[in-house]
PDB file of C-alpha atoms in Angstrom:
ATOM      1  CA  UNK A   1     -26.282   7.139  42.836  1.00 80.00           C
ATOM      2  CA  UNK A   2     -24.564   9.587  45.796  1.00 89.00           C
ATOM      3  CA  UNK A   3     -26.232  12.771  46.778  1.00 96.00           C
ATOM      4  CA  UNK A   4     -25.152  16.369  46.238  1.00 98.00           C
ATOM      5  CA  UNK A   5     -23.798  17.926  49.197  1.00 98.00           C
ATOM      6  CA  UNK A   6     -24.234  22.058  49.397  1.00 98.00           C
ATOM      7  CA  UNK A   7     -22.893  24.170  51.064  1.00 97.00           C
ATOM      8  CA  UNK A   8     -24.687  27.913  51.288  1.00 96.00           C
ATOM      9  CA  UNK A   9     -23.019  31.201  52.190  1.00 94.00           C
ATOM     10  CA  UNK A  10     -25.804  33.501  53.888  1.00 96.00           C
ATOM     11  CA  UNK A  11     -25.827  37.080  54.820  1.00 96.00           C
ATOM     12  CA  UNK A  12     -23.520  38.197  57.198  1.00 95.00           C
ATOM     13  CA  UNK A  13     -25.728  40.815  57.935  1.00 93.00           C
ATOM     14  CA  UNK A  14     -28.075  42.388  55.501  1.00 94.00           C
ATOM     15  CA  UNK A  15     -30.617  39.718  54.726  1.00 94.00           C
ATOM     16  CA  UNK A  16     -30.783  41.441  51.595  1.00 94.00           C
ATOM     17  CA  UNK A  17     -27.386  40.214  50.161  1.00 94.00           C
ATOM     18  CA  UNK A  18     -28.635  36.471  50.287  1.00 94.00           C
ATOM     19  CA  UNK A  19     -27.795  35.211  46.637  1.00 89.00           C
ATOM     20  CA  UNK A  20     -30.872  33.931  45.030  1.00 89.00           C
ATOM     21  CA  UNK A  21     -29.531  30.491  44.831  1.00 93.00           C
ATOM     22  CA  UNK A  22     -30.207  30.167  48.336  1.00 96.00           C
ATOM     23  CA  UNK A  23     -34.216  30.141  48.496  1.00 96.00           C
ATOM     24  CA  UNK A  24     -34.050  27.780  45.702  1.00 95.00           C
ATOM     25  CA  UNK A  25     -31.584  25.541  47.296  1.00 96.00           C
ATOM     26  CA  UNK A  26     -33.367  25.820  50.743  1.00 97.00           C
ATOM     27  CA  UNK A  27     -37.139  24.601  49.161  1.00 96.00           C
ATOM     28  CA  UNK A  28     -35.323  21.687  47.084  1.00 95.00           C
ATOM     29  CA  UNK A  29     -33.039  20.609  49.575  1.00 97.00           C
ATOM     30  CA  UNK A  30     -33.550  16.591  51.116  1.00 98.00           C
ATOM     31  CA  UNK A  31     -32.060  17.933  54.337  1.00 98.00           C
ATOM     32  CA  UNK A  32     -30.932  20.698  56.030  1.00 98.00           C
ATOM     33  CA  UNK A  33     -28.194  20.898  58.473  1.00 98.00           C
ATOM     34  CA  UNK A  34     -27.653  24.404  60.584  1.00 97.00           C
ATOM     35  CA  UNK A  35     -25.634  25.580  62.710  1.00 96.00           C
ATOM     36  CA  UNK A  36     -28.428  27.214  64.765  1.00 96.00           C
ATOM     37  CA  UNK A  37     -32.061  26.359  63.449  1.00 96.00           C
ATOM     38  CA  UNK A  38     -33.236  29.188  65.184  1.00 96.00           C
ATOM     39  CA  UNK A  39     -31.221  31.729  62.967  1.00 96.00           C
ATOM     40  CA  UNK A  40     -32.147  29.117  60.074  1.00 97.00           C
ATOM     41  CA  UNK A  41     -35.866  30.297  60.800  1.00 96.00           C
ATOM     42  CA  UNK A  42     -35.646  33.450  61.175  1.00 96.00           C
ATOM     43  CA  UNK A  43     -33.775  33.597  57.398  1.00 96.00           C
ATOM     44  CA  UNK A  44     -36.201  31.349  55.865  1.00 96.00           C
ATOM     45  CA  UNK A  45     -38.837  33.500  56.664  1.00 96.00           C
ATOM     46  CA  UNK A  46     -37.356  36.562  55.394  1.00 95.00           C
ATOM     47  CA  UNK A  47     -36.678  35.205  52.229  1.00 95.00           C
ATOM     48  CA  UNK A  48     -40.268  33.849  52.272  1.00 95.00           C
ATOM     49  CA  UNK A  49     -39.467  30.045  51.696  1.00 95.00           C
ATOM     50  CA  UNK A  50     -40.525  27.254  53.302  1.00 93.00           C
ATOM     51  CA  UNK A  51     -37.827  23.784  53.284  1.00 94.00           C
ATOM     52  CA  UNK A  52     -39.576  20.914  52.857  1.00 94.00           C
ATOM     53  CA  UNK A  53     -36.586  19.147  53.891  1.00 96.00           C
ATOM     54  CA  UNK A  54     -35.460  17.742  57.209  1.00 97.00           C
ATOM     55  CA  UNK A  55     -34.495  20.287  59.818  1.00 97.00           C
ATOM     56  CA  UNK A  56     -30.934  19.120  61.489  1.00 97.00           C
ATOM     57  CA  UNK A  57     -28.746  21.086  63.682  1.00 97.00           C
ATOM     58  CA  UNK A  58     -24.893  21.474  62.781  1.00 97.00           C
ATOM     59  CA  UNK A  59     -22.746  22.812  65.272  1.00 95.00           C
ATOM     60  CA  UNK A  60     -19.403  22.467  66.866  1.00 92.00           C
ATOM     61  CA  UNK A  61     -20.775  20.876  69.972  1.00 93.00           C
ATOM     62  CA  UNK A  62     -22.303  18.000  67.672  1.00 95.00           C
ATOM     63  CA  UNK A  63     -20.579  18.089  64.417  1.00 94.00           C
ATOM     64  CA  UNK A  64     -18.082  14.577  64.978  1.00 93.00           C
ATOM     65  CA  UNK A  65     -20.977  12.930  65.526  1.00 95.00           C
ATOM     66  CA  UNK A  66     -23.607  14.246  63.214  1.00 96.00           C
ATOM     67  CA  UNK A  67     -21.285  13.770  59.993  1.00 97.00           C
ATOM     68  CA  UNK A  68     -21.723  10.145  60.129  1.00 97.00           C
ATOM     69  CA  UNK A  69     -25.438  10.467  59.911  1.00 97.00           C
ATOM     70  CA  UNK A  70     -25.449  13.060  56.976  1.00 98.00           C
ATOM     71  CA  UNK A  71     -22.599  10.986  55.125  1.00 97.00           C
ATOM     72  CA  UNK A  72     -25.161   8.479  55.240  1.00 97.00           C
ATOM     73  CA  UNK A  73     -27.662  10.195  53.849  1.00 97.00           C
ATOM     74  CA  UNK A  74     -25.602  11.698  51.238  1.00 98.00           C
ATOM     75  CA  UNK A  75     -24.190   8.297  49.860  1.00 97.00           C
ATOM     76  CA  UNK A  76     -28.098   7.146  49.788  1.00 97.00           C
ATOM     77  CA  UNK A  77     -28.877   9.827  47.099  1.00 97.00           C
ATOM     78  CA  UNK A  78     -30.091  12.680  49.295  1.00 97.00           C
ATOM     79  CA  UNK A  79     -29.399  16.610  48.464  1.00 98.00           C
ATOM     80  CA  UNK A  80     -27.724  17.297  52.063  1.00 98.00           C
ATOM     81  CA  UNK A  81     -27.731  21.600  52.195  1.00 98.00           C
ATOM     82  CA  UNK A  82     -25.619  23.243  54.858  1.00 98.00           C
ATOM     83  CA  UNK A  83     -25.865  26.882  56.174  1.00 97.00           C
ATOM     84  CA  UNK A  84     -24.120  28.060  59.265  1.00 95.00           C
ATOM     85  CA  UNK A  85     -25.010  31.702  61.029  1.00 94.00           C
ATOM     86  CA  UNK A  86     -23.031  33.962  58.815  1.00 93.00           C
ATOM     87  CA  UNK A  87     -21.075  33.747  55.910  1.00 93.00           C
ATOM     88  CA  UNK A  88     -19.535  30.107  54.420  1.00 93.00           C
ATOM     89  CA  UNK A  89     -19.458  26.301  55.938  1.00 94.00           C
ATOM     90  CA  UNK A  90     -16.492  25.664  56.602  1.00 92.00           C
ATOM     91  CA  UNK A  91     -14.480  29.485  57.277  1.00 89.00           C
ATOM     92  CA  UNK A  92     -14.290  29.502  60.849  1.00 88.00           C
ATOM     93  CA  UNK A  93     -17.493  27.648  60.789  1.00 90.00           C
ATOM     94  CA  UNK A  94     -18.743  24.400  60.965  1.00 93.00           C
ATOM     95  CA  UNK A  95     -18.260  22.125  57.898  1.00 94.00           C
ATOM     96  CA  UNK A  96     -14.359  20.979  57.242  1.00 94.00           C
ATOM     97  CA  UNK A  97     -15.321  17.510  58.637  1.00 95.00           C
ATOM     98  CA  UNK A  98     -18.429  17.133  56.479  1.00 97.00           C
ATOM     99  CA  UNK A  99     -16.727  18.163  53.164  1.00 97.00           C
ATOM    100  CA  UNK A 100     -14.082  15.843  53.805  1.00 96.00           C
ATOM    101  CA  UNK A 101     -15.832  12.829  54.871  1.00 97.00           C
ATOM    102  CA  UNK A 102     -18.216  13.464  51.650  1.00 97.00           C
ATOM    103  CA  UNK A 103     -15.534  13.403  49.477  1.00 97.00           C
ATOM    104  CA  UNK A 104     -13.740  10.771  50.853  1.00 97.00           C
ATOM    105  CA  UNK A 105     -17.026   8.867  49.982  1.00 97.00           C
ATOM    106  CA  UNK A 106     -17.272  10.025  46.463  1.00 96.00           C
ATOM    107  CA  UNK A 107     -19.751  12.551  47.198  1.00 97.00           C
ATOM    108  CA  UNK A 108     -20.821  15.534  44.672  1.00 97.00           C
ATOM    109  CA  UNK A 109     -20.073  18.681  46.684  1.00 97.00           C
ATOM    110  CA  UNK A 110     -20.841  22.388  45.338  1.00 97.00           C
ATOM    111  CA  UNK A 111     -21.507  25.755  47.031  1.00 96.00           C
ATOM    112  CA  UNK A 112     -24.047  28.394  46.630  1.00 96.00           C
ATOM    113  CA  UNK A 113     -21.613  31.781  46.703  1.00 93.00           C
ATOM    114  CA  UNK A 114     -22.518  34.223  49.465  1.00 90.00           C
ATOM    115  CA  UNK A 115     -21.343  36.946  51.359  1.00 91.00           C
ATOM    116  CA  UNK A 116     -17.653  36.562  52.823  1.00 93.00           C
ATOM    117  CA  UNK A 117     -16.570  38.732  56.300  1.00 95.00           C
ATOM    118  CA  UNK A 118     -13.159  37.986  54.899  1.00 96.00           C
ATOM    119  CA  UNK A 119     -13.459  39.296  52.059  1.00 96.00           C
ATOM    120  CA  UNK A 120     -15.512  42.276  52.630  1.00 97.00           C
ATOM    121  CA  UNK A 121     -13.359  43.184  55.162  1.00 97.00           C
ATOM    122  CA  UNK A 122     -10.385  43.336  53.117  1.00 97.00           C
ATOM    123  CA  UNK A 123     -11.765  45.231  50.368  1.00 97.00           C
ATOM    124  CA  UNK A 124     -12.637  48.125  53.191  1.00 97.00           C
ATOM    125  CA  UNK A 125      -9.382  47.926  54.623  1.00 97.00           C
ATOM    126  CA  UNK A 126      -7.998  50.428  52.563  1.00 96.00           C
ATOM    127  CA  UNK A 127      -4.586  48.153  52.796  1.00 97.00           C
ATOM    128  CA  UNK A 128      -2.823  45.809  50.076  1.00 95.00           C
ATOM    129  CA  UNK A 129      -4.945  43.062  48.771  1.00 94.00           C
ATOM    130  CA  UNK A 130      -3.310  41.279  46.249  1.00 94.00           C
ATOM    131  CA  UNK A 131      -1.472  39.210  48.886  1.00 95.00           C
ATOM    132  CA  UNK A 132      -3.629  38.365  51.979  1.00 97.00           C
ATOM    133  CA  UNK A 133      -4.031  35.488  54.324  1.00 96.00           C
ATOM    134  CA  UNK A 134      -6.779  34.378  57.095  1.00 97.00           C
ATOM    135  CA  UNK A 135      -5.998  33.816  60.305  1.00 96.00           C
ATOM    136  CA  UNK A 136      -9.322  32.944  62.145  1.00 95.00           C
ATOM    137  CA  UNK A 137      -9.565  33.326  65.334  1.00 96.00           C
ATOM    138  CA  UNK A 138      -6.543  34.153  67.861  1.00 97.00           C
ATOM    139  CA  UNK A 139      -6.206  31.607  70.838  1.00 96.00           C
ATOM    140  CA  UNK A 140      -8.012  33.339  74.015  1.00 95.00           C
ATOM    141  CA  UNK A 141      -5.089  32.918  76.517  1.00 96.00           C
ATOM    142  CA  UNK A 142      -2.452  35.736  76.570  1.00 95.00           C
ATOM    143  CA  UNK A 143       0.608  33.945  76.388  1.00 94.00           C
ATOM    144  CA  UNK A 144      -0.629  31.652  73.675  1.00 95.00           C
ATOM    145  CA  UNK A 145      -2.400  34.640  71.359  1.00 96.00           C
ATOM    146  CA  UNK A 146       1.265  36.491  71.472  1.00 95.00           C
ATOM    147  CA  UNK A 147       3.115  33.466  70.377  1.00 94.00           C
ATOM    148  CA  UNK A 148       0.390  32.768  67.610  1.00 95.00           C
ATOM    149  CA  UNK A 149       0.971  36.235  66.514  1.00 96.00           C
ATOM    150  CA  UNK A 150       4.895  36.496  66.799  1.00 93.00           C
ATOM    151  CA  UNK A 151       4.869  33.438  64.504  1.00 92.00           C
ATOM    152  CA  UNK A 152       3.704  35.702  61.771  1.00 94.00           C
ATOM    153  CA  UNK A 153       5.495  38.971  62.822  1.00 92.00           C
ATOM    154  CA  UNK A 154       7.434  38.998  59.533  1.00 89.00           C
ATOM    155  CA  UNK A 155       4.547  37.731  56.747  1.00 93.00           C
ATOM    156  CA  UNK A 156       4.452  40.298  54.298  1.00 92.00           C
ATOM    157  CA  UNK A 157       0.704  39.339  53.502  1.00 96.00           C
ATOM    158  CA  UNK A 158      -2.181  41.312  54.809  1.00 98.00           C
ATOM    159  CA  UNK A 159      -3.429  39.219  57.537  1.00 98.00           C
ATOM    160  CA  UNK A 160      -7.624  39.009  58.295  1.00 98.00           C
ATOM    161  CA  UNK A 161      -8.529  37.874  61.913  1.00 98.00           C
ATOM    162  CA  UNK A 162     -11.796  37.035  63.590  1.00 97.00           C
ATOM    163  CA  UNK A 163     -12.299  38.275  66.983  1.00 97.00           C
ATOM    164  CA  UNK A 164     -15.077  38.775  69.734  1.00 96.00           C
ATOM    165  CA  UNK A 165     -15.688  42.225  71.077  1.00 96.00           C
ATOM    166  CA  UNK A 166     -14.423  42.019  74.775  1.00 96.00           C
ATOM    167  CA  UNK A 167     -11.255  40.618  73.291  1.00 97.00           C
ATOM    168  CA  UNK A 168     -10.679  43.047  70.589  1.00 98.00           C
ATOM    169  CA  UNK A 169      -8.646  45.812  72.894  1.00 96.00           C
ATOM    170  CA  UNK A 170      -6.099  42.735  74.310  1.00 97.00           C
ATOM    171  CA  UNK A 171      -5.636  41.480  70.986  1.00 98.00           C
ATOM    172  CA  UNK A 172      -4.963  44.833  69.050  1.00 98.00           C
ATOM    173  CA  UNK A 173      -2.424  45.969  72.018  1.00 97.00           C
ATOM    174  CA  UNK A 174      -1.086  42.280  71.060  1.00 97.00           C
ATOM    175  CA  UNK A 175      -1.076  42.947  67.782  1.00 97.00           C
ATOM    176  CA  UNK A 176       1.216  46.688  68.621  1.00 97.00           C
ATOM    177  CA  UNK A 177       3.782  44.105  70.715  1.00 95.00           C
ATOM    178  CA  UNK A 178       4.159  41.582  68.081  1.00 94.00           C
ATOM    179  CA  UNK A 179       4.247  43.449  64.821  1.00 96.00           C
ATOM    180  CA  UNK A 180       5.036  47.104  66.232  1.00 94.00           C
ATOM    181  CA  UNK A 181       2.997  50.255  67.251  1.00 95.00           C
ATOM    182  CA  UNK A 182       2.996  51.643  64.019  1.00 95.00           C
ATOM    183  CA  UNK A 183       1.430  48.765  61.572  1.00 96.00           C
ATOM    184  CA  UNK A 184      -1.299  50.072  59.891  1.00 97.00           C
ATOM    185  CA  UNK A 185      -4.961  47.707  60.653  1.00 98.00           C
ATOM    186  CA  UNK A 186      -8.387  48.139  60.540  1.00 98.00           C
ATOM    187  CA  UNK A 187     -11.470  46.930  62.652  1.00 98.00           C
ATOM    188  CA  UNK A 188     -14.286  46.232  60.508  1.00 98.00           C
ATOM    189  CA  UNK A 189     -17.140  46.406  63.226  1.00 97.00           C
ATOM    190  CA  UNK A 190     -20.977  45.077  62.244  1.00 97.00           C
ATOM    191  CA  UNK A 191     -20.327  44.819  58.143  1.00 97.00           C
ATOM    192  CA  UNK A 192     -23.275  45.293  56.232  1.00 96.00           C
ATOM    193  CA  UNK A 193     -25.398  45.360  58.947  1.00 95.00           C
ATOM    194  CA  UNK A 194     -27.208  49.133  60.981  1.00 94.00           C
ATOM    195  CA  UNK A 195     -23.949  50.323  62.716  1.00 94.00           C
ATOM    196  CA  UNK A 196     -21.724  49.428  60.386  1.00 97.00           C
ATOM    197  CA  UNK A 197     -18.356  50.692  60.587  1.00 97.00           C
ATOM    198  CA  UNK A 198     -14.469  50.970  59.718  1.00 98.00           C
ATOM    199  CA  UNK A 199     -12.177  52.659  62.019  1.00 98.00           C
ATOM    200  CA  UNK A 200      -8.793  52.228  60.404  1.00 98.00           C
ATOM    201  CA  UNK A 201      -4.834  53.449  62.297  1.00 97.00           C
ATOM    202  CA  UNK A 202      -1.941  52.364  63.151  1.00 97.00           C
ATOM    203  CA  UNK A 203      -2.112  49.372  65.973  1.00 98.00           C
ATOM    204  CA  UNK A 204      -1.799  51.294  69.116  1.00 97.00           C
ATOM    205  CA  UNK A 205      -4.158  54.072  67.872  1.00 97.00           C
ATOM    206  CA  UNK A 206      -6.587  51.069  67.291  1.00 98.00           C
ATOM    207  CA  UNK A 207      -5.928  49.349  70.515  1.00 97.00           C
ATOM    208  CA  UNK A 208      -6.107  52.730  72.795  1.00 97.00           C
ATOM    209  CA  UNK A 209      -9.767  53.135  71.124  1.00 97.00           C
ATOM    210  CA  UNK A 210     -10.825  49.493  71.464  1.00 97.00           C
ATOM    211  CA  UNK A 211      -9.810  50.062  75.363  1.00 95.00           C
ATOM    212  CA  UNK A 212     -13.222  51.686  75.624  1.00 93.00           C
ATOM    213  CA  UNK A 213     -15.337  48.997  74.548  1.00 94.00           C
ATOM    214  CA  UNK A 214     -16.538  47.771  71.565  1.00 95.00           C
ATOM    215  CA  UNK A 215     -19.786  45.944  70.121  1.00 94.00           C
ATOM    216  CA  UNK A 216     -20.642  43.518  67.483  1.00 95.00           C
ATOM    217  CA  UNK A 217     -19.328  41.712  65.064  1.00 95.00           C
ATOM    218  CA  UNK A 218     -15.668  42.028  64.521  1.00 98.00           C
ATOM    219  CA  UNK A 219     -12.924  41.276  61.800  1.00 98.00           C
ATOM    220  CA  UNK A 220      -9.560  42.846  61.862  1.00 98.00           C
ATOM    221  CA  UNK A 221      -7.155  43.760  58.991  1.00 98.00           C
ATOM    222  CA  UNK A 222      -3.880  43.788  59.505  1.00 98.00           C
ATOM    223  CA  UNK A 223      -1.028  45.107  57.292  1.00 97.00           C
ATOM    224  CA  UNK A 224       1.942  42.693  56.396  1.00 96.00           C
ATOM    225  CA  UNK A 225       5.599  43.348  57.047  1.00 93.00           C
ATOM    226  CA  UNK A 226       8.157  45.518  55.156  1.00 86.00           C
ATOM    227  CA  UNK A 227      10.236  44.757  53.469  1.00 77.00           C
ATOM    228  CA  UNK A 228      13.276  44.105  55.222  1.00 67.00           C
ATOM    229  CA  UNK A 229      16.347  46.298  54.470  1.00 65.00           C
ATOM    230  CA  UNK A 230      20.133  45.525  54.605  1.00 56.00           C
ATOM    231  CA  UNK A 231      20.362  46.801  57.931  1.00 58.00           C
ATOM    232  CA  UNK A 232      18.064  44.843  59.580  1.00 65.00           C
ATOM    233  CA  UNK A 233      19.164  41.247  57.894  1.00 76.00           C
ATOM    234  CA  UNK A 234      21.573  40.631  60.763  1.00 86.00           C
ATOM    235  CA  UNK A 235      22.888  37.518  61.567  1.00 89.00           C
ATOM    236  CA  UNK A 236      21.300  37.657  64.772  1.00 87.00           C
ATOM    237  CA  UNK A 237      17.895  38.703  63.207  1.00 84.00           C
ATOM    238  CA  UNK A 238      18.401  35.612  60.304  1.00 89.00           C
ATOM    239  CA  UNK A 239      18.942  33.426  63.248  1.00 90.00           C
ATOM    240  CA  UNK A 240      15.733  34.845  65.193  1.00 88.00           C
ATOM    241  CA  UNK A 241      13.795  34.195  61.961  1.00 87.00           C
ATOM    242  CA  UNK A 242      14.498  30.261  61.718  1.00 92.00           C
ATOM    243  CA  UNK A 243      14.049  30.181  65.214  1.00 90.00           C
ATOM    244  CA  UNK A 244      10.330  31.344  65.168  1.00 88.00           C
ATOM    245  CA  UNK A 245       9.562  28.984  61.974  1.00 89.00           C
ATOM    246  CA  UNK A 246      11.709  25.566  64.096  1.00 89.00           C
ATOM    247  CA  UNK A 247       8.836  27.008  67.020  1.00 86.00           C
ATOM    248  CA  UNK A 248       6.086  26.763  64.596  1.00 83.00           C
ATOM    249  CA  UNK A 249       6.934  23.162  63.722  1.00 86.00           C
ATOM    250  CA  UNK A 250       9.304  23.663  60.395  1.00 89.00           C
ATOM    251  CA  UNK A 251      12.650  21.207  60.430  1.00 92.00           C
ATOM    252  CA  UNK A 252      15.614  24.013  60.350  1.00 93.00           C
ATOM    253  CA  UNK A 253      16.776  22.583  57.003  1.00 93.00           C
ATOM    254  CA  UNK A 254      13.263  23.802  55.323  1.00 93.00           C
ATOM    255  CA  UNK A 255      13.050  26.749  57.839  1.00 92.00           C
ATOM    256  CA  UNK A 256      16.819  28.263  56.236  1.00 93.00           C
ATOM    257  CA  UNK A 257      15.865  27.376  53.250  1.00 92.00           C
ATOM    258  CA  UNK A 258      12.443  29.416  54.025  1.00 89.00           C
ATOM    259  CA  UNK A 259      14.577  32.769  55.215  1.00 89.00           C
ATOM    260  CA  UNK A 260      16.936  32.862  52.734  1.00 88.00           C
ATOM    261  CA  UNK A 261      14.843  32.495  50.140  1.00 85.00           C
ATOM    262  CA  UNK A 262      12.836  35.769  51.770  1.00 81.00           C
ATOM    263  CA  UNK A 263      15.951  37.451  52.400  1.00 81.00           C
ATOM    264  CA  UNK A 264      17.622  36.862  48.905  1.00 80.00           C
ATOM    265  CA  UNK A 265      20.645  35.640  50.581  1.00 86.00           C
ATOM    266  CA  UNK A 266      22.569  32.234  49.940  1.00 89.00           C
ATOM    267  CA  UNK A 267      21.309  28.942  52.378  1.00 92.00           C
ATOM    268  CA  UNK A 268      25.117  29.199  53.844  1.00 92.00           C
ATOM    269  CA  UNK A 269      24.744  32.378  55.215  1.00 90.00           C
ATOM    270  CA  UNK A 270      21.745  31.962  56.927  1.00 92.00           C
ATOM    271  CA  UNK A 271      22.820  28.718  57.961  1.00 92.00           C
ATOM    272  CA  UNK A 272      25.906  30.415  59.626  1.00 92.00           C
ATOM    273  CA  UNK A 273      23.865  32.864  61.030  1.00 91.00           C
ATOM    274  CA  UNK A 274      22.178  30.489  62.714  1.00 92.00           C
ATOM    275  CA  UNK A 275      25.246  28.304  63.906  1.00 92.00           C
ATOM    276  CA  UNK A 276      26.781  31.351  65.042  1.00 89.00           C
ATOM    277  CA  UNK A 277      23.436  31.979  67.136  1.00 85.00           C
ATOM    278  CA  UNK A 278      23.712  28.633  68.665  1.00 81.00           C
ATOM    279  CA  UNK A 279      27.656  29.078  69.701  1.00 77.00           C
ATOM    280  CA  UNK A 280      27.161  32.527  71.574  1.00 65.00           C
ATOM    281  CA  UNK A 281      27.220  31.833  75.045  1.00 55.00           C
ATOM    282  CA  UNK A 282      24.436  33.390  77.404  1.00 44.00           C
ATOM    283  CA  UNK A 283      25.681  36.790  78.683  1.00 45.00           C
ATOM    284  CA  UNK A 284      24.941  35.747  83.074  1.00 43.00           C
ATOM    285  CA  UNK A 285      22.880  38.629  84.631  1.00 42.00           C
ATOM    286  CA  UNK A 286      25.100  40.689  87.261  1.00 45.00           C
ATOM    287  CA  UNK A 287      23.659  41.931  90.864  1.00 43.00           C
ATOM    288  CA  UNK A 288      23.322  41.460  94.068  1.00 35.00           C
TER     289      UNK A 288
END
């Protein structure tokens, strides 16, 4: 018989939101696999419980080559727990590779329900949440974060980001290029925690405050796109559109298909949007 493997949210800030699951789960558990046993420590002792379990870290520096061990023990019958720093396995945190590899074995895999950045965020915002999507984390270099986020300039979701403090003024004034100055966000700074707090404006507001520098923990909420009106459906825009999804990786059958069906307009006319596009020839620069 296969083991059980679990994964744990914990608090993301207030040890006081730990579900009471997690004690239980922690003293039962074969082995335990965190993402810093240090942290793992410290929250054991608050919640006064003592794992009898094996002590393992789990952490992106050794998670390929830890998996194979805990599979193991997992397919030999053992209760395998996992807990990263903050938050659930898995969300911009170690534990995709275990989950998979344990099912891909036939393994048993459940979750104790914890605290969620993402979603706490959101429900602070003060913006729409019937529609959202995570992001993560933003790539660090410049060039690549603005691409990232011009790939998503039109998503009519609210988006949630992750994003560490002496980043957060280069990515907001990002943020202002790619989706415009006056998209409403929030920064959701330290949640649950002392210092909590939500400072919520349009993008450049946001970014102009972040400029003077910022501590803790940090996820951002950003509002999605209009709704686009007839004016702005241009052939030239339609074309720009299936040009960003072809530069995200979609084939520019399934990317038309994608834009007209946001649009409301016939697969034709976006399609001769975007041949038209293709046929204009490059206007040279004059001077000297």
């Amino acid at each position: 018989m296969t083991g059980t493997l679990v994964l744990a949210g914990t608090p993301i800030g207030d040890v006081a939101d730990a579900p009471p699951r997690l004690a239980a789960e922690l003293a039962a558990a074969d082995v335990v696999a965190a993402e810093d046993t240090r942290r793992l420590r410290r929250l054991t002792t608050a919640l006064g419980v003592q794992p009898v379990g094996r002590i393992v870290s789990y952490f992106e520096g050794n998670e390929s080559a830890r998996t194979p061990e805990l599979v193991e023990a997992l397919t030999g019958g053992s209760r395998v727990m996992l807990v990263t720093d903050a938050g659930m396995p898995s969300v911009s945190d170690p534990g995709y590779r275990l989950v998979a590899a344990a099912v891909e074995h036939g393994v048993r895999v459940t979750a104790v329900p914890g605290p969620s950045a993402v979603l706490t965020a959101l429900a602070l915002s003060g913006l729409p949440v019937d529609r959202f999507c995570f992001e993560g984390f933003l790539p660090r270099k410049a060039g690549e974060r603005l691409g990232r986020l011009r790939e998503v300039a039109d998503e009519r979701r609210t988006l949630v980001y992750f994003e560490a403090p002496h980043r957060l003024d280069a990515t907001l004034a990002a943020m202002a290029e790619a989706f415009g100055a006056e998209r409403r966000a929030a920064v959701c700074r330290e949640l649950t925690k002392t210092y909590e707090e939500v400072r919520r404006g349009p993008l450049k507001e946001l970014a102009a405050w972040a400029a003077e520098g910022v501590r803790g923990e940090i996820t951002v909420v950003v509002e999605g796109a209009p709704a686009p009106g007839p004016q702005d459906l241009t052939p030239a825009e339609l074309a720009r559109r299936v040009a960003v999804r072809e530069e995200a990786g979609e084939r520019r059958k399934e990317a038309i298909s994608a834009v007209a069906a946001e649009a409301g307009l016939p697969k034709r006319e976006v399609f001769d949007a975007v041949v038209t596009a293709k046929n204009t020839p490059l206007e040279r620069p004059t001077g000297k």
